[in-house]
Tab-separated table of C-alpha atoms and ligand atoms in Angstrom:
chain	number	residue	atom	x	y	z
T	288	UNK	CA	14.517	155.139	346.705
T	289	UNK	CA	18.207	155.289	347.147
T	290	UNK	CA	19.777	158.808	346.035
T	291	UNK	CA	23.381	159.214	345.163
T	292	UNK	CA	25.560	161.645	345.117
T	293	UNK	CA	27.759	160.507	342.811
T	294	UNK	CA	27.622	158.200	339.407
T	295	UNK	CA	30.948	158.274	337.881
T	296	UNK	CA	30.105	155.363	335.491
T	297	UNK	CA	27.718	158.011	333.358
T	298	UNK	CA	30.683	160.095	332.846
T	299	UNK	CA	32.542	157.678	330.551
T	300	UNK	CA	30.339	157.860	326.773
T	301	UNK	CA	32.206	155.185	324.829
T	302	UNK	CA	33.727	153.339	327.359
T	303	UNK	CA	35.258	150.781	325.107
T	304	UNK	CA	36.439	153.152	322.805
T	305	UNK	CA	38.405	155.290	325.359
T	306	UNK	CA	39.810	151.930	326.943
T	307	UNK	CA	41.330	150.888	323.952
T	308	UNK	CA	43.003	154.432	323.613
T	309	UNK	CA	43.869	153.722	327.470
T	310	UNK	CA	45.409	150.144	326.244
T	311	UNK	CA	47.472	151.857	323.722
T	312	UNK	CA	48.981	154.568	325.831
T	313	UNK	CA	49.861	151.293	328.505
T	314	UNK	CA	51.201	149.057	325.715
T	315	UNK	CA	53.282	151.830	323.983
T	316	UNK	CA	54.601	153.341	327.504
T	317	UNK	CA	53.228	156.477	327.453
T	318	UNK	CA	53.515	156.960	330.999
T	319	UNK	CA	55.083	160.264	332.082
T	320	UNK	CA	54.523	163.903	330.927
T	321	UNK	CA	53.744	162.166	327.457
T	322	UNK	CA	52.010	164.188	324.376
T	323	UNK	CA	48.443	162.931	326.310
T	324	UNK	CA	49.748	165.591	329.366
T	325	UNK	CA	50.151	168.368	326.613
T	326	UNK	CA	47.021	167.698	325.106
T	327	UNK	CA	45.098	168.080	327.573
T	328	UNK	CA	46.738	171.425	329.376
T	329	UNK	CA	46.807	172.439	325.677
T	330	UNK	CA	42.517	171.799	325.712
T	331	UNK	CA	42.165	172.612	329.070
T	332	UNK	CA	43.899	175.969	328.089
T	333	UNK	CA	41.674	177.144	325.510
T	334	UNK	CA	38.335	175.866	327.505
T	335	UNK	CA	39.482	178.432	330.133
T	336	UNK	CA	40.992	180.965	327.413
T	337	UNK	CA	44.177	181.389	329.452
T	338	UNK	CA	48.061	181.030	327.779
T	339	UNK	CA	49.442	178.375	329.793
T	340	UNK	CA	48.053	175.227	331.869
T	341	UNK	CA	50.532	173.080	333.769
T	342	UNK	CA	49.297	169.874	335.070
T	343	UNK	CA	50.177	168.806	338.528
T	344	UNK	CA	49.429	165.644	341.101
T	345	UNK	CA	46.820	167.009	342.803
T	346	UNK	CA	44.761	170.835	343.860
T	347	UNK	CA	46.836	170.855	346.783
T	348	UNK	CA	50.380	170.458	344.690
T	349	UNK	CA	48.653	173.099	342.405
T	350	UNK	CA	48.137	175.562	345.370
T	351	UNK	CA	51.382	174.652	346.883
T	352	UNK	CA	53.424	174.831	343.403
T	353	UNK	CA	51.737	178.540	342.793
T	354	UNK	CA	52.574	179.686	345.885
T	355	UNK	CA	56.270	178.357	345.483
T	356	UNK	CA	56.382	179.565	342.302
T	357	UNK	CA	55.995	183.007	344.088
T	358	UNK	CA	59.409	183.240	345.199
T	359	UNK	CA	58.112	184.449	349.089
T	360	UNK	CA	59.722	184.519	352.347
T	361	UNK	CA	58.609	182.843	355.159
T	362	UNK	CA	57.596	186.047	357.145
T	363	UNK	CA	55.222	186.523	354.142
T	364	UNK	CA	51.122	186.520	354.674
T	365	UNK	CA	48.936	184.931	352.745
T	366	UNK	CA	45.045	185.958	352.859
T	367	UNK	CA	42.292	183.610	352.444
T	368	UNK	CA	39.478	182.569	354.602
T	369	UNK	CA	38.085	180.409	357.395
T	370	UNK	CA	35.042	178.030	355.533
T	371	UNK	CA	37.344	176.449	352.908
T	372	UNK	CA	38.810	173.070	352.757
T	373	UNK	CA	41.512	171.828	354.676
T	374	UNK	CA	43.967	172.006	351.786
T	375	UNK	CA	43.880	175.888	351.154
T	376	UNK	CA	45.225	176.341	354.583
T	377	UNK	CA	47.290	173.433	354.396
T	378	UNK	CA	49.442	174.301	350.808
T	379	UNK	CA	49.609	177.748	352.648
T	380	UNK	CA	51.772	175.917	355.286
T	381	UNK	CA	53.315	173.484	353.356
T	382	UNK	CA	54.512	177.143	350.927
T	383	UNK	CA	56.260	178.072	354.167
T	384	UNK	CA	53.978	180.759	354.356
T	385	UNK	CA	52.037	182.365	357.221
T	386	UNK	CA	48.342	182.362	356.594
T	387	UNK	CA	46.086	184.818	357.531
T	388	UNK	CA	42.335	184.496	357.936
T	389	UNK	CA	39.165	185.977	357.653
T	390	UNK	CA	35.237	185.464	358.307
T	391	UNK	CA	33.089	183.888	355.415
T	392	UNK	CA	30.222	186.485	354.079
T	393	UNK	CA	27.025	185.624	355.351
T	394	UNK	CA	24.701	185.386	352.270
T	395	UNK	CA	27.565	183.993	349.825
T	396	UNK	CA	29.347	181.856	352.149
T	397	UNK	CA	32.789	182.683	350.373
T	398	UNK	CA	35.144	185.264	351.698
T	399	UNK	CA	33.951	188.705	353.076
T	400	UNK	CA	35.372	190.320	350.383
T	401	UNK	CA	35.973	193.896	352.893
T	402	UNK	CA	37.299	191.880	355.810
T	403	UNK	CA	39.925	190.132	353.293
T	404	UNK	CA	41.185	193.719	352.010
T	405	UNK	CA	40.855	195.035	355.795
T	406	UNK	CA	43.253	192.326	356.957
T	407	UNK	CA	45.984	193.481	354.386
T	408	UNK	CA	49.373	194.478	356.158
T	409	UNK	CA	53.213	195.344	355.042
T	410	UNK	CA	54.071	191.725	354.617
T	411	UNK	CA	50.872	190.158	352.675
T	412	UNK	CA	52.167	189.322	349.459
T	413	UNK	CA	48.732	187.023	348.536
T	414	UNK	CA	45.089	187.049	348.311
T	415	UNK	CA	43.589	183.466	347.937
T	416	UNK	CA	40.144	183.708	347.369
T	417	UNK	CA	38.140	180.285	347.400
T	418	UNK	CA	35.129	179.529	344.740
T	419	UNK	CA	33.574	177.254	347.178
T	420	UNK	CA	30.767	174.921	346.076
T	421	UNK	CA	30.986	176.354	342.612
T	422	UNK	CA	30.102	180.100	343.208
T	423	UNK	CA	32.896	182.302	341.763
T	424	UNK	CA	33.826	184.890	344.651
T	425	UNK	CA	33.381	188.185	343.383
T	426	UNK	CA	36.775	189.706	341.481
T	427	UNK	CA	36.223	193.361	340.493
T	428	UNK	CA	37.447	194.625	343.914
T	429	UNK	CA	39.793	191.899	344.512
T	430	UNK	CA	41.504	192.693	341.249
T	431	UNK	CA	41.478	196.428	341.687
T	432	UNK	CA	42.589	196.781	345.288
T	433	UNK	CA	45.456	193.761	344.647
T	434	UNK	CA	46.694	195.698	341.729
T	435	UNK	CA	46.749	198.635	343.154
T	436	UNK	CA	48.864	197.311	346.356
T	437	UNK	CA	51.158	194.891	344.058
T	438	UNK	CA	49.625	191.539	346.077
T	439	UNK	CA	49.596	188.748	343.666
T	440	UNK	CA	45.578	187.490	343.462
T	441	UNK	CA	46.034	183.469	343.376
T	442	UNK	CA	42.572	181.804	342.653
T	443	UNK	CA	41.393	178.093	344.345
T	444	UNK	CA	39.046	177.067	341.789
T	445	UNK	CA	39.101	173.399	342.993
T	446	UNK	CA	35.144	173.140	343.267
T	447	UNK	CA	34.964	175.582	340.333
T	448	UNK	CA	35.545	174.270	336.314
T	449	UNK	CA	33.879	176.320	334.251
T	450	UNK	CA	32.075	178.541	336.302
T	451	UNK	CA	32.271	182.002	335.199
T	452	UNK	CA	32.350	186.134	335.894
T	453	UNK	CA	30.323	187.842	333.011
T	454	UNK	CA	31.896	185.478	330.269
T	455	UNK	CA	35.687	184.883	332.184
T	456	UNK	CA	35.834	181.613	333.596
T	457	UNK	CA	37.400	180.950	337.417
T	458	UNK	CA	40.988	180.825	337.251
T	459	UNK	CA	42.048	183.230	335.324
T	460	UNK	CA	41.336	186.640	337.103
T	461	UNK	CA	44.716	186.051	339.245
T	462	UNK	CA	48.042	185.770	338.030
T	463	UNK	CA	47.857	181.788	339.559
T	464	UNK	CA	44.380	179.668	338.955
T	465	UNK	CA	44.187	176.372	340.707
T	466	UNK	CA	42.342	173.239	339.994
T	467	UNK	CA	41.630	169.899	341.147
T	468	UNK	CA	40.355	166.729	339.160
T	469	UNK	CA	40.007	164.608	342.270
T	470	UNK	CA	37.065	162.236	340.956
T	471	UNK	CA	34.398	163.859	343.478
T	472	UNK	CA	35.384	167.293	341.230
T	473	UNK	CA	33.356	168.512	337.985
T	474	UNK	CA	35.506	167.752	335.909
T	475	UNK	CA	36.994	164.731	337.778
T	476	UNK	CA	39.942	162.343	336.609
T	477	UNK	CA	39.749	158.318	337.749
T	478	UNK	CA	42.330	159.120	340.420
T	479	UNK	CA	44.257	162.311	341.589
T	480	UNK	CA	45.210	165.256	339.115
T	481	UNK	CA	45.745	168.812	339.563
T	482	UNK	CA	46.567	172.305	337.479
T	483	UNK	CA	47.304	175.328	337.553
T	484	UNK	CA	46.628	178.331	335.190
T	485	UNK	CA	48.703	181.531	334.454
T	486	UNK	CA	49.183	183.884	331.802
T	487	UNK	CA	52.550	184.602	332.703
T	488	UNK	CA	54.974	182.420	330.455
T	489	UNK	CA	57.867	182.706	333.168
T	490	UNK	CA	55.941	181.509	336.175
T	491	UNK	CA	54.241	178.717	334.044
T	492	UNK	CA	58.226	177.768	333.306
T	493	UNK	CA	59.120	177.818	336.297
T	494	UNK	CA	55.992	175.795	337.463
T	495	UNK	CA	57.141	172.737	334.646
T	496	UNK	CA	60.626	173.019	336.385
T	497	UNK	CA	58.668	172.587	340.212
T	498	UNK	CA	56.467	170.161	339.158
T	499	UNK	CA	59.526	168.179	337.899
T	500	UNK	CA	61.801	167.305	340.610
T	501	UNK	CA	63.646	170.979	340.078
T	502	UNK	CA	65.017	170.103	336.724
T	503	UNK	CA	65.336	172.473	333.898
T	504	UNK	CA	66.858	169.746	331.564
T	505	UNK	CA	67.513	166.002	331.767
T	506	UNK	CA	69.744	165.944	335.024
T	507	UNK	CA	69.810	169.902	335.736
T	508	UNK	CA	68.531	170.640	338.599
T	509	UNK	CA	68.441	174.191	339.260
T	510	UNK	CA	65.792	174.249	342.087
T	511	UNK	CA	64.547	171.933	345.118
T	512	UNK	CA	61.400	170.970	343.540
T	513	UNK	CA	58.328	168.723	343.528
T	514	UNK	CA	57.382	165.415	342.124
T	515	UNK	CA	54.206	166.166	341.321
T	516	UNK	CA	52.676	165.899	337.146
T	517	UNK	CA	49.895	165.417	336.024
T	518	UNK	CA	49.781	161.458	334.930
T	519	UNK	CA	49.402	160.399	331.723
T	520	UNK	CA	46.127	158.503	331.785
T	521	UNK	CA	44.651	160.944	334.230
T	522	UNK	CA	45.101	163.521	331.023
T	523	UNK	CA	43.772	161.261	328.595
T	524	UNK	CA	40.445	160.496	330.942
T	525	UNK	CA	40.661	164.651	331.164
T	526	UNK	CA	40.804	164.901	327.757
T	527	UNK	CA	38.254	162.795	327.560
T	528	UNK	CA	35.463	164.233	329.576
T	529	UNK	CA	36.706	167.661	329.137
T	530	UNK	CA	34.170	168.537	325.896
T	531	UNK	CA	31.138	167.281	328.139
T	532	UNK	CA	32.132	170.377	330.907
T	533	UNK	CA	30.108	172.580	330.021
T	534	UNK	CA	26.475	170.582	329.615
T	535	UNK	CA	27.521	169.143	333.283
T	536	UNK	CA	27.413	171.933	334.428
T	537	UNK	CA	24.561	173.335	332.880
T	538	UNK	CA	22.806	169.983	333.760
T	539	UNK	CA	23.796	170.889	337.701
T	540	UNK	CA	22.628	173.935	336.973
T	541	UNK	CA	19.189	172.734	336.456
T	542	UNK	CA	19.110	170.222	339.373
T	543	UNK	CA	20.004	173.357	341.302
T	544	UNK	CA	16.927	175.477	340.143
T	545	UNK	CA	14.956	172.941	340.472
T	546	UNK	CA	15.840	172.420	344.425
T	547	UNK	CA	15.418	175.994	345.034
T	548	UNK	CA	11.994	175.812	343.396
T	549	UNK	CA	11.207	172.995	345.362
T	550	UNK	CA	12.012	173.925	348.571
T	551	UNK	CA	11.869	177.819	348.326
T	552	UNK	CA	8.703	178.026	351.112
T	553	UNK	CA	10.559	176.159	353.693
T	554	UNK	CA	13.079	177.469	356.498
T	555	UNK	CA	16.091	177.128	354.967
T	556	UNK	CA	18.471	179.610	353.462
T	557	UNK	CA	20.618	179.406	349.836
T	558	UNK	CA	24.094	180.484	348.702
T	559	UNK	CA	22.766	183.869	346.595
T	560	UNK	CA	25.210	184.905	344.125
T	561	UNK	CA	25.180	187.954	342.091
T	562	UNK	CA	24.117	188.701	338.223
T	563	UNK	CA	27.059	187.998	335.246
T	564	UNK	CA	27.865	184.978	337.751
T	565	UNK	CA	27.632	181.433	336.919
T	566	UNK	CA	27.643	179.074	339.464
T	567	UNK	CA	28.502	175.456	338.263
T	568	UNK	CA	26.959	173.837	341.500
T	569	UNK	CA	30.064	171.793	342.721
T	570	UNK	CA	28.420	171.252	345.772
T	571	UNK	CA	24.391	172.317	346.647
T	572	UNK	CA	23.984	173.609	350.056
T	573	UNK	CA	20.818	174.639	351.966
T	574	UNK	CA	21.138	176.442	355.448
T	575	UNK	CA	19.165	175.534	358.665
T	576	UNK	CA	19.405	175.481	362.495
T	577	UNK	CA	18.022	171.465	362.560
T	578	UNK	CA	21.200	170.640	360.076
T	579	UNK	CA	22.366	167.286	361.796
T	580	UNK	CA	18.652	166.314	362.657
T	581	UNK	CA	17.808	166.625	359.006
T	582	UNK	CA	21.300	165.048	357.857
T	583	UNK	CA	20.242	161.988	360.121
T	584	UNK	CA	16.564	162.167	358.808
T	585	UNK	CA	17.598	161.988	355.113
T	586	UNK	CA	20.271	159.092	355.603
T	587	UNK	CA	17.955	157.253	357.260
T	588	UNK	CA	16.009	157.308	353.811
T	589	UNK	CA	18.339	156.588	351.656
T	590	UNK	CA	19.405	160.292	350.988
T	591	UNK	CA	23.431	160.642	350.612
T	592	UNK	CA	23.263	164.191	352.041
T	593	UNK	CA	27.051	165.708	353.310
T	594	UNK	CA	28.092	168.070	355.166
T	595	UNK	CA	30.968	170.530	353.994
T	596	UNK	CA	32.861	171.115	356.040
T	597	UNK	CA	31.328	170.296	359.684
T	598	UNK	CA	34.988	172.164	361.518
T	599	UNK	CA	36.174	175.107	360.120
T	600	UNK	CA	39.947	175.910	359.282
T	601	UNK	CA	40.603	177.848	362.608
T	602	UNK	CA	39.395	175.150	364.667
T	603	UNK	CA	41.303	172.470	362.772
T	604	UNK	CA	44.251	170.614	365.260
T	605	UNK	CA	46.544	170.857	362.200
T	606	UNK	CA	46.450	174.753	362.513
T	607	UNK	CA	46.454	175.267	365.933
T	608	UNK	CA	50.547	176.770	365.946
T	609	UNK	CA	48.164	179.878	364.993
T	610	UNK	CA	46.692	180.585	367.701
T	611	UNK	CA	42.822	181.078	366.134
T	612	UNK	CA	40.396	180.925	368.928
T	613	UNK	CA	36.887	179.696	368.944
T	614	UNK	CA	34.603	182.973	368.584
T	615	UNK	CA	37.213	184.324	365.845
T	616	UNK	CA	35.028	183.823	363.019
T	617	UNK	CA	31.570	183.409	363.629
T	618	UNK	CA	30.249	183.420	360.379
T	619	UNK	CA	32.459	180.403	359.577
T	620	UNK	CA	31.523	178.866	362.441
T	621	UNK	CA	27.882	179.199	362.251
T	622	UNK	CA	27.927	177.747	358.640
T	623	UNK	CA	30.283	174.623	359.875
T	624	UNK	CA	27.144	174.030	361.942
T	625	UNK	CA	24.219	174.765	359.931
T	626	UNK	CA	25.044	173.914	356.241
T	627	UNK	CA	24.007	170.557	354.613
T	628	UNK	CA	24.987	169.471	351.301
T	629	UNK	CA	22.329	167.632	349.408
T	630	UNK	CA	23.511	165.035	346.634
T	631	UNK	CA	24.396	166.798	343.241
T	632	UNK	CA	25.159	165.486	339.755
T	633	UNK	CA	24.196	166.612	336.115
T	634	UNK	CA	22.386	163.125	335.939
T	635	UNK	CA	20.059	163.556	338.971
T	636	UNK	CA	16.544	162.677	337.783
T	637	UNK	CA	13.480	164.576	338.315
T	638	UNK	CA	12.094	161.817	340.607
T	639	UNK	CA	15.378	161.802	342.818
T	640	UNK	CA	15.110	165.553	343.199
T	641	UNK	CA	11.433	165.375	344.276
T	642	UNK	CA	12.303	162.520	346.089
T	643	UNK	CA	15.394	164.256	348.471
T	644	UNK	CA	13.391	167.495	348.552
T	645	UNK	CA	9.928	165.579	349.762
T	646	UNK	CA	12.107	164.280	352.491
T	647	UNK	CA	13.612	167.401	353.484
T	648	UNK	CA	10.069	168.844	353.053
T	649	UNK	CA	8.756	166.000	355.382
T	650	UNK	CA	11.115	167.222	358.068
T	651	UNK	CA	11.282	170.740	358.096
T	652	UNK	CA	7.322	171.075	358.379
T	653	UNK	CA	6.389	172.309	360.938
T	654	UNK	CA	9.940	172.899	362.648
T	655	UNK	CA	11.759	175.696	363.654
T	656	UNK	CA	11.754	179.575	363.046
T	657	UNK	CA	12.426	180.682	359.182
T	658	UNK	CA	16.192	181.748	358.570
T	659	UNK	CA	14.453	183.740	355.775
T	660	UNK	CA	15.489	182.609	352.152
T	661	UNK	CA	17.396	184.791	349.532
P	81	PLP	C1	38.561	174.146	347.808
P	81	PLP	C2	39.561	173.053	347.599
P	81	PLP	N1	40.864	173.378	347.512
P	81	PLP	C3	41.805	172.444	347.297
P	81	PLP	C4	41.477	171.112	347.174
P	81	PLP	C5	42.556	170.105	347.023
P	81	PLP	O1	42.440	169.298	345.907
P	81	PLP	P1	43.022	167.808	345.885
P	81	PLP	O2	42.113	166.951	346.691
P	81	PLP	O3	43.028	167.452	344.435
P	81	PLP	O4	44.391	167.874	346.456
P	81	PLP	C6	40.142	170.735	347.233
P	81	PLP	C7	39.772	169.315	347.070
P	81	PLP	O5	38.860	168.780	347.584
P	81	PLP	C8	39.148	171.719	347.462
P	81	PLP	O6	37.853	171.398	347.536
């Protein structure tokens, strides 16, 4: 058997249906920042239950545009963590802002949650907590202490659509939410796409001004900005899949349970998240010391395991004007070695599940002391 991790074909119901509305928008040149862009931040908008939605190019414009949007100086800190994806770090950069990091948690593998408000100084102005893999990070205390210092709380919710914080979806704790729809995403356009949240109807103003080469009106430009908007047939494939979110996610949901279930007697460890959270299983990872043996074992049958993300941020060339040593953040580090992704989709069958987990099963026996599950 040959197991997948992705199968973007089952995404599109009605394929000819949706291509003729694709033909249309081509044929009637409904190409940039048309009513197809509106409609969709408009949907995507109410789906989260948030005022505004401005679509962008990609998650990294999104994180880069809210963190212009900002108004900071380059002397300003930006807090997020070490076991996120390159392009957290990198829009941090790219912002002309200095960011600051700290160790993942070890039974969540998001932020520590204390060492983030420990490593708070006179110049951070941001938080940027990461929903990694689908897990939202836990808000409460992020909210309260950020509020309570004026630090703006600016959420990556890349890996993260729909996923929600007794009832409040991702995205909308902080005054900035940031998504991607790159196609390996949830909720995944045929290409690049991006957005970004907000309440706040000045910042989302001035985010429609960034995203749109600075200009407030046809040939005003009253700001350096970005070209970087959402395309128009990237909204209408949003638009599109956006109704089906929620059962994807529910459907990943299941796959997930029924891994654990699987695989719960074995000596491996789990992401554990906390009650009133709803993980929407971007990614599923499993812990253990024999991670590259069993990543060669299960591509060697057919199994398109991952790992995410094998070098953490600190260690990363691109950062190294930082000075982050090896030994800074264990936790991180320990993680880049040990976790394994195994192949998720809302479509997975039963028999591909038992499948992937009979070959993880077939390695693990018999190997190796138990990490202890949770
Ligand atoms: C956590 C996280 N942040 C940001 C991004 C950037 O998104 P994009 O690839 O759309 O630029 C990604 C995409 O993989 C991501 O996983």
């Amino acid at each position: 058997m040959k197991v997948q991790r992705y199968d973007y074909l089952s995404q599109f119901e009605r394929f000819q249906e949706f291509m003729a509305d694709v033909s249309r928008m081509i044929l009637d040149g409904h190409y940039v920042l048309s009513e197809e862009v509106s409609e969709f931040e408009r949907a995507f908008g109410a789906y989260l239950q948030c005022s505004y939605v401005v679509g962008v190019n990609t998650g990294t414009d999104a994180l880069l545009c809210s963190l212009k949007s900002l108004a900071l100086r380059s002397d300003h800190e930006v807090v997020t963590h070490a076991n996120t994806f390159n392009a957290t770090v990198a829009a941090i950069c790219l912002a002309g802002l200095k960011p600051v990091l700290v160790d993942a948690e070890e039974n969540t593998f998001l932020m520590n949650t204390k060492e983030a408000l420990g490593a708070i100084t006179s110049q951070t102005r941001v938080l940027l907590p990461v929903h990694l893999y689908g897990k939202p990070t836990p808000m409460q205390e992020l909210i309260r202490e950020t509020e309570k210092k004026g630090i703006h709380l600016v959420e990556d919710a890349a890996q993260a659509h729909g996923a929600r914080i007794d009832g409040q979806r991702v995205g909308t704790f902080g005054v900035l939410g940031c998504f991607s729809f790159h196609p390996s995403k949830n909720l995944a356009a045929a290409g690049d796409g991006g957005a970004i949240a907000t309440n706040e109807p000045k910042i989302s103003e001035d985010l429609r001004t960034l995203r749109a080469l600075g200009q407030s009106s046809q040939n005003n430009h009253v700001l350096p900005g970005y070209n970087s908007k959402l395309d128009s047939i990237q909204a209408k494939v949003l638009s599109w899949k956006l109704p089906s979110l929620d059962i994807w996610n529910q459907q990943r949901r299941k796959v997930a349970s029924l891994y654990r279930e699987r695989l719960r007697d074995l000596p491996l460890k789990f992401q554990s998240w906390n009650e009133g959270e709803e993980h929407v299983f971007h990614l599923f990872v499993i812990r253990t010391d024999k991670r590259d043996q069993l990543l060669n074992h299960l591509q060697s049958k057919c199994v398109d395991a991952v790992i995410r993300y094998p070098v953490p941020i600190h260690l990363q060339p691109a950062f190294s004007q930082y000075g982050w040593r090896r030994g800074q953040f264990p936790i991180a580090e320990a993680l880049a070695r040990e976790l394994l992704c195994l192949p998720i989709r809302p479509n997975l069958t039963v028999a591909e599940i038992d499948y992937v987990a009979d070959c993880v099963r077939s390695f693990l026996k018999g190997h190796g002391k138990k990490l202890g599950t949770v």
